[in-house]
């Protein structure tokens, strides 16, 4: 209850002011620079009437002495300073930060107008320790009739939680984004320490240890460890609970990346200007959880890379084996074909017809086998990344016509008709002529091999920025379900019988690789029993850098 008397006579609204009202009534104002209430100027009474009922934190500093009055909302923000702060001089109440605030207040009193500060950091003692706090506030003058400032009106918000939470969230986010590639535990923790450096207030120092038995080996550090307790590190490393060391450091274990790995223990220094409350502890625990995940990721990455390396090595060995075998096959093939050819062309001692026929067969098959071996060798080279197209501008129409022409006898021997449409105009395209020959011959050989009657049609057309080769036949076709895998290496259509059984299933794969080396692509459409059309598309401008052409080669 507020006693009726001279104070309530002056401030009839007092009863509605809650605790602030009771304090206002019970303070002996005569003992303060404000003097007895009945003598207060109207401006003060009006200012109190405006400020104290508000639910927004507000403070009034009155007279040159800056005597304080504030509302209940404000009282809730200043901790242990309340209620002594009520009626106290500002300079006394805020002694620890007055060097920052005093000049701002003075400026307002001296007619400098209102001030504004956002998230100003003040080391404030409101809970028994010097605390890091943040404030957004404005000081504005309360004018007397003559225009002088009689007091200062303070509207303020405590932004401490927001500022601190934001910076802690930044750290957590950055910890989650640490790259775990190419990192062992040490590298990873060093990256984490760099992130910790972004919040030196909450993480003044940090040490990461790897604990095995009695040994604690430092993996990474940041700042100078003021409170390091190796016994605590070992205890935590051996599976103990997280520990608080002398209120100055927090020790916790990171989850071991894999069973059998040494325990990883993180010690972080604590902010001397913040209480180690639930928010702080959660922050550190979440940070440790992120680092545990990063350790596990890095471990998984390492394992994956080791696996990939082993596979690459296996692949390399396989390609090398291919290359070697192909080489070994070429020599005897040359030794078979050479004498056969000599015998066939020997004018001095001509062979009887029956032997000519036999040797002709030997020679043709040796040639076929050599083509196959060459394909294998090319393939091995492509796999090893050793086959690079030597691009030259060539008239692709003429080149294709010539290649198809050279194959015409084989088509005719098979009882098929060959049609070649390459247009009349020259078609300059950057290609490796040798590779293009392989592409065309491979498709033609297949067309003949898998066509028993009808025709083979070779067509070259130019489209928007591309040229397209289509080799169509009226052969056995390809079952629909086989189409998607047709260009895979070693893939052969099951139960598909061509004119001959030989084939390693690399012809089409090679065609695809060669097309792709030119920045091109391949495609097929086919109907079983009706025939197939294989297509190769190449860009008309080099997708791969043109080779430096020696001047005399043009
Ligand atoms: P192969 O050495 O077996 O001919 P390819 O890679 O050249 O290897 O061809 C793979 C498979 O695709 C062949 O086994 C065959 O079944 C099928 N194929 C290729 N070309 C044709 C075609 N023109 N008509 C029908 N099937 C074909």
Coordinates of C-alpha atoms and ligand atoms in Angstrom, one line a residue, residues 446-447 449-450 473 476-478 486 491-493 496 503-508 532 534, ligand 1:
X446 CA 29.3 -54.7 -88.0
X447 CA 26.7 -53.9 -90.6
X449 CA 28.6 -59.0 -90.1
X450 CA 25.0 -58.8 -88.9
X473 CA 21.6 -51.9 -92.4
X476 CA 19.1 -58.9 -87.8
X477 CA 18.6 -55.8 -85.6
X478 CA 19.1 -55.6 -81.9
X486 CA 25.2 -51.8 -76.6
X491 CA 29.1 -56.3 -74.3
X492 CA 27.8 -58.7 -76.9
X493 CA 24.2 -59.4 -77.6
X496 CA 23.0 -63.0 -81.6
X503 CA 34.4 -60.4 -81.8
X504 CA 35.3 -59.2 -78.4
X505 CA 32.4 -56.8 -77.9
X506 CA 34.7 -53.8 -78.0
X507 CA 34.0 -52.4 -81.5
X508 CA 31.1 -50.2 -80.5
X532 CA 19.8 -51.1 -87.3
X534 CA 24.1 -46.5 -85.8
Ligands
LIG1 P1 31.4 -57.5 -81.6 O1 32.9 -57.6 -81.6 O2 30.7 -58.5 -80.8 O3 30.8 -57.2 -82.9 P2 30.7 -54.7 -81.0 O4 31.0 -53.9 -79.9 O5 31.1 -54.3 -82.4 O6 31.3 -56.2 -80.7 O7 29.1 -55.0 -81.0 C1 28.5 -55.4 -79.8 C2 27.3 -56.2 -80.1 O8 26.3 -55.4 -80.7 C3 27.5 -57.3 -81.1 O9 27.9 -58.5 -80.4 C4 26.2 -57.5 -81.8 O10 25.3 -58.4 -81.1 C5 25.5 -56.1 -81.7 N1 25.6 -55.4 -83.0 C6 26.6 -54.5 -83.3 N2 26.3 -54.0 -84.6 C7 25.2 -54.6 -85.0 C8 24.4 -54.5 -86.2 N3 24.7 -53.6 -87.2 N4 23.3 -55.2 -86.2 C9 22.9 -56.0 -85.2 N5 23.6 -56.1 -84.1 C10 24.7 -55.4 -84.0

